Amino acid sequence: MEYVVETQDLTRVFGSFTAVDRLNIKIKAGEIYGFLGPNGAGKSTAIRMLCGILQPSAGSATILGYDLLRETEKIKSHIGYMSQKFSLYDDLTVLENLNFYAGIYRIPRKERQTRIQEMVAMAGLTGREKELVAHLSGGWKQRLALGCAIIARPAIVFLDEPTSGVSPTSRRMFFNIIQGLAHQGATIMVTTHFMDEAERCHKIAFISAGKLLAVDTPDYLKKNTIEGSLVELAIPQAMEKISALEKLPYVKDCTIHGSLLHVLLDHERHLGDLRDFSGGEPRPIVPSLEDVFMALTKRQRGERDA
């Protein structure tokens, strides 16, 4: 089986609102597949459909070869799912939470202890097994929630904004664990709006307003999505000068990044023109994933307006 997840025009409509609009994706075994987009883009709705939690309005999909519409229960027994609202029980200990989920996933009693200890070690909670979950920090809770979601050793793990609300250090540690799972053969689909996490995915799918904008490796998207020459520009009162810069005939786009401007020129031969106009020194740069996403959403808006 080449693809463990494959969708054909998967769609979800709520009344007159289309949350996911004819989604077509293919995910290979062992891939970390990042699903990127702003809040309300349709990421969570897509994940919930793929997990069998939400019925599609139209389209079809196969998960591990099972038909999403006809074999939902078979799919559920082979996947793990963790959302940012994953239910841990604060009044239970680390061990009691893991034991509870081991029971839900019907892990045989003779294997249960081994699996629980594996999850404790994976989450870095060795020595804290008897601690109440209420006393754990956000990062520890997050790793414990992942342990509860994967205790049955699922072939595919769906993670919906799993790192929201935790520190950058905890986010990095969490992604190290995800990469370890993929190395062991698990397939991971993760929704995020953090570009540093997206950089660590094998493939990225950008989604906005329910529509898929682009899918490929982070490197390919950075090198091939944006047409023109992107430069970084440091000038005083940068924010106030965006409008004037955007009016220049050779400037295709201008966005703020911290204290710097990213200016997209139609050709690098205009570097001197930009230098003369702005008084700053434009420095050619490789586009970031944030640049890529902004370019894609601007293109989408232009197509919609047209």
Coordinates of C-alpha atoms in Angstrom, one line a residue:
M1 CA 0.0 0.0 0.0
E2 CA 1.7 3.2 -1.2
Y3 CA -0.5 5.6 0.6
V4 CA -1.9 5.1 4.1
V5 CA -4.2 8.1 3.8
E6 CA -5.8 9.1 0.5
T7 CA -8.7 11.5 0.0
Q8 CA -10.8 12.3 -3.0
D9 CA -12.7 15.7 -3.0
L10 CA -13.3 15.3 0.8
T11 CA -15.8 18.1 1.7
R12 CA -17.6 19.2 4.9
V13 CA -20.4 21.8 4.9
F14 CA -22.0 23.4 7.9
G15 CA -25.2 25.0 6.7
S16 CA -24.1 27.5 4.1
F17 CA -20.5 27.5 5.2
T18 CA -18.0 25.1 3.5
A19 CA -15.3 24.3 6.1
V20 CA -13.4 21.8 3.9
D21 CA -13.7 22.2 0.2
R22 CA -12.8 19.2 -2.0
L23 CA -9.6 18.1 -0.2
N24 CA -7.2 15.8 -2.1
I25 CA -4.2 14.6 -0.1
K26 CA -2.0 11.5 -0.1
I27 CA 0.2 10.5 2.8
K28 CA 2.8 7.7 2.7
A29 CA 3.6 5.4 5.6
G30 CA 6.2 6.8 8.0
E31 CA 5.7 10.4 6.9
I32 CA 5.3 13.4 9.2
Y33 CA 2.6 15.3 7.3
G34 CA 2.1 18.9 8.4
F35 CA -1.2 20.6 7.9
L36 CA -0.7 24.3 8.0
G37 CA -3.1 27.2 8.0
P38 CA -4.7 30.0 10.2
N39 CA -7.4 29.5 12.7
G40 CA -10.7 28.6 10.9
A41 CA -8.9 27.3 7.8
G42 CA -10.5 23.8 8.1
K43 CA -7.6 21.9 9.6
S44 CA -9.4 20.5 12.6
T45 CA -12.5 19.7 10.6
A46 CA -10.4 17.7 8.1
I47 CA -8.6 15.8 10.9
R48 CA -12.0 15.0 12.6
M49 CA -13.3 13.6 9.3
L50 CA -10.2 11.4 8.8
C51 CA -10.6 10.0 12.3
G52 CA -14.2 9.1 11.8
I53 CA -15.5 11.6 14.3
L54 CA -17.2 13.8 11.7
Q55 CA -19.2 12.6 8.7
P56 CA -18.1 14.1 5.4
S57 CA -20.7 16.0 3.4
A58 CA -19.2 14.8 0.1
G59 CA -16.2 13.0 -1.3
S60 CA -14.4 9.9 -0.1
A61 CA -11.2 8.7 1.6
T62 CA -9.3 5.5 2.5
I63 CA -7.3 5.2 5.7
L64 CA -4.9 2.2 5.8
G65 CA -6.9 0.7 2.9
Y66 CA -10.2 1.0 4.8
D67 CA -13.1 3.0 3.4
L68 CA -13.8 6.1 5.5
L69 CA -17.6 6.0 5.0
R70 CA -18.2 2.2 5.3
E71 CA -15.4 1.0 7.7
T72 CA -15.1 3.7 10.3
E73 CA -14.9 1.4 13.3
K74 CA -12.0 -0.6 11.7
I75 CA -10.2 2.7 11.1
K76 CA -10.7 3.8 14.7
S77 CA -9.0 0.7 16.0
H78 CA -5.8 1.5 14.1
I79 CA -5.3 5.2 14.7
G80 CA -4.4 7.5 17.6
Y81 CA -6.0 11.0 18.0
M82 CA -4.9 13.8 20.2
S83 CA -6.4 17.3 20.1
Q84 CA -5.4 20.4 22.1
K85 CA -8.4 19.6 24.3
F86 CA -7.4 16.0 24.9
S87 CA -9.0 14.7 28.1
L88 CA -6.6 14.0 30.9
Y89 CA -8.2 13.5 34.3
D90 CA -6.6 16.0 36.7
D91 CA -7.8 14.1 39.8
L92 CA -6.0 10.9 38.7
T93 CA -2.3 10.2 38.7
V94 CA -0.1 9.8 35.6
L95 CA -0.3 6.0 36.0
E96 CA -4.1 6.0 36.5
N97 CA -4.6 8.1 33.4
L98 CA -2.5 5.7 31.3
N99 CA -4.2 2.7 32.8
F100 CA -7.6 4.2 32.0
Y101 CA -6.7 4.7 28.3
A102 CA -5.1 1.3 28.1
G103 CA -8.5 -0.1 29.1
I104 CA -10.3 2.0 26.5
Y105 CA -8.0 0.7 23.8
R106 CA -8.6 -2.9 25.1
I107 CA -4.9 -3.6 25.6
P108 CA -4.6 -7.2 27.0
R109 CA -3.8 -7.2 30.7
K110 CA -0.6 -9.2 30.2
E111 CA 0.8 -6.4 27.9
R112 CA -0.7 -3.4 29.7
Q113 CA 2.2 -2.9 32.2
T114 CA 4.8 -2.9 29.5
R115 CA 3.0 -0.4 27.4
I116 CA 2.4 1.9 30.3
Q117 CA 6.1 1.9 31.2
E118 CA 7.0 2.6 27.6
M119 CA 4.7 5.7 27.6
V120 CA 6.0 6.9 31.0
A121 CA 9.6 6.7 29.6
M122 CA 8.6 8.3 26.3
A123 CA 6.9 11.3 28.1
G124 CA 9.9 11.6 30.5
L125 CA 7.8 11.0 33.5
T126 CA 9.8 8.2 35.1
G127 CA 9.6 8.7 38.9
R128 CA 6.5 10.8 38.7
E129 CA 4.0 8.0 38.0
K130 CA 2.1 8.6 41.2
E131 CA 1.8 12.4 40.8
L132 CA -1.6 13.9 40.2
V133 CA -2.0 15.3 36.7
A134 CA -3.3 18.5 38.1
H135 CA 0.2 19.2 39.4
L136 CA 2.0 18.8 36.1
S137 CA 3.0 21.7 33.9
G138 CA 1.6 22.2 30.4
G139 CA 4.5 20.5 28.7
W140 CA 4.3 17.4 30.9
K141 CA 0.6 17.1 30.4
Q142 CA 1.0 17.4 26.6
R143 CA 3.5 14.5 26.5
L144 CA 1.3 12.4 28.8
A145 CA -1.7 13.1 26.5
L146 CA 0.4 11.9 23.6
G147 CA 1.3 8.7 25.6
C148 CA -2.4 8.1 26.3
A149 CA -3.2 8.6 22.5
I150 CA -0.5 6.2 21.3
I151 CA -0.5 3.5 24.0
A152 CA -2.2 1.1 21.6
R153 CA 0.7 1.6 19.1
P154 CA -1.4 3.0 16.3
A155 CA -0.2 2.9 12.7
I156 CA -1.4 6.5 12.2
V157 CA -1.4 9.3 14.7
F158 CA -3.5 12.4 14.1
L159 CA -2.4 15.4 16.2
D160 CA -4.6 18.5 16.1
E161 CA -2.7 21.6 17.3
P162 CA -1.0 19.5 19.9
T163 CA 1.6 22.1 20.9
S164 CA -0.7 25.1 21.4
G165 CA -0.3 26.8 24.8
V166 CA 3.1 25.3 25.8
S167 CA 6.6 26.8 25.8
P168 CA 8.9 26.7 22.8
T169 CA 11.2 24.3 24.7
S170 CA 8.2 21.9 25.3
R171 CA 7.2 22.2 21.6
R172 CA 10.7 21.2 20.5
M173 CA 10.8 18.3 22.9
F174 CA 7.4 17.2 21.7
F175 CA 8.5 17.3 18.0
N176 CA 11.6 15.2 18.9
I177 CA 9.2 12.5 20.2
I178 CA 7.1 12.8 17.0
Q179 CA 10.2 12.3 14.9
G180 CA 11.1 9.2 16.9
L181 CA 7.7 7.7 16.4
A182 CA 8.0 8.3 12.6
H183 CA 11.4 6.7 12.6
Q184 CA 9.8 3.6 14.2
G185 CA 7.3 3.5 11.3
A186 CA 4.3 5.4 12.5
T187 CA 2.6 7.9 10.2
I188 CA 2.0 11.3 11.8
M189 CA -0.5 13.9 10.6
V190 CA -0.1 17.1 12.6
T191 CA -1.9 20.4 12.3
T192 CA 0.0 23.5 13.4
H193 CA 0.4 27.2 12.8
F194 CA 4.0 27.2 14.0
M195 CA 6.4 27.5 11.1
D196 CA 9.4 26.1 13.0
E197 CA 7.4 22.8 13.5
A198 CA 6.4 22.8 9.8
E199 CA 10.1 22.8 8.9
R200 CA 10.5 19.5 10.6
C201 CA 7.8 17.8 8.6
H202 CA 8.5 15.6 5.6
K203 CA 5.6 17.1 3.7
I204 CA 3.5 20.2 4.2
A205 CA 0.0 21.0 3.1
F206 CA -1.1 24.6 3.2
I207 CA -4.8 25.1 3.7
S208 CA -6.8 28.4 3.8
A209 CA -10.6 29.0 3.7
G210 CA -11.1 25.2 3.4
K211 CA -9.1 24.9 0.2
L212 CA -5.7 23.2 -0.3
L213 CA -3.2 25.7 -1.6
A214 CA 0.0 23.7 -2.0
V215 CA 1.6 20.4 -0.9
D216 CA 5.3 19.5 -1.0
T217 CA 8.5 19.3 1.1
P218 CA 9.4 22.5 3.0
D219 CA 12.6 22.9 0.9
Y220 CA 10.7 22.6 -2.4
L221 CA 8.0 25.1 -1.3
K222 CA 10.5 27.7 -0.2
K223 CA 12.5 27.4 -3.5
N224 CA 9.6 27.1 -6.0
T225 CA 6.5 28.9 -4.8
I226 CA 7.5 32.5 -4.9
E227 CA 8.1 34.1 -8.3
G228 CA 10.6 37.0 -8.2
S229 CA 13.5 38.1 -6.0
L230 CA 12.8 38.3 -2.2
V231 CA 14.9 40.7 -0.2
E232 CA 15.1 41.8 3.4
L233 CA 15.2 45.5 4.1
A234 CA 16.0 47.3 7.4
I235 CA 14.8 50.9 7.4
P236 CA 13.5 53.3 10.1
Q237 CA 9.7 53.4 10.6
A238 CA 9.4 50.3 8.3
M239 CA 5.6 49.8 9.0
E240 CA 4.8 53.3 7.8
K241 CA 6.6 52.9 4.5
I242 CA 5.0 49.6 3.3
S243 CA 2.3 51.5 1.3
A244 CA 4.8 53.6 -0.6
L245 CA 7.0 50.6 -1.4
E246 CA 4.0 48.6 -2.6
K247 CA 3.2 51.4 -5.2
L248 CA 6.6 51.0 -6.9
P249 CA 6.2 49.3 -10.3
Y250 CA 8.9 46.7 -9.6
V251 CA 7.6 45.7 -6.1
K252 CA 5.2 42.7 -6.1
D253 CA 4.6 42.5 -2.4
C254 CA 5.9 44.0 0.9
T255 CA 5.3 42.5 4.4
I256 CA 6.6 43.2 7.9
H257 CA 8.7 40.6 9.8
G258 CA 9.6 41.8 13.2
S259 CA 11.5 45.1 12.6
L260 CA 12.4 44.1 9.0
L261 CA 10.5 44.3 5.7
H262 CA 10.4 41.4 3.2
V263 CA 10.1 43.0 -0.2
L264 CA 9.3 40.8 -3.3
L265 CA 10.8 42.4 -6.5
D266 CA 9.8 41.2 -9.9
H267 CA 13.6 40.9 -10.7
E268 CA 16.9 41.2 -8.9
R269 CA 18.0 43.9 -11.3
H270 CA 15.8 46.3 -9.3
L271 CA 18.0 45.9 -6.1
G272 CA 19.6 49.3 -6.9
D273 CA 16.3 51.0 -7.5
L274 CA 15.0 49.8 -4.1
R275 CA 18.2 50.9 -2.4
D276 CA 18.0 54.4 -3.9
F277 CA 14.3 54.7 -3.1
S278 CA 14.4 53.4 0.5
G279 CA 17.9 54.4 1.7
G280 CA 18.4 50.9 3.1
E281 CA 20.5 48.0 1.9
P282 CA 18.3 45.2 0.4
R283 CA 19.7 41.8 1.2
P284 CA 18.5 38.8 -1.0
I285 CA 17.1 36.0 1.1
V286 CA 15.6 32.5 0.7
P287 CA 11.9 32.7 1.4
S288 CA 10.7 31.3 4.7
L289 CA 7.6 29.2 5.0
E290 CA 5.8 32.2 6.4
D291 CA 6.7 34.1 3.1
V292 CA 5.4 31.1 1.2
F293 CA 2.1 31.0 3.0
M294 CA 1.5 34.7 2.7
A295 CA 2.2 34.5 -1.1
L296 CA -0.2 31.6 -1.4
T297 CA -3.0 33.2 0.5
K298 CA -2.6 36.5 -1.5
R299 CA -2.7 34.4 -4.7
Q300 CA -5.9 32.7 -3.4
R301 CA -7.5 36.1 -2.6
G302 CA -6.7 37.3 -6.1
E303 CA -8.2 34.3 -7.7
R304 CA -11.3 34.6 -5.6
D305 CA -11.7 38.3 -6.4
A306 CA -11.3 37.6 -10.1

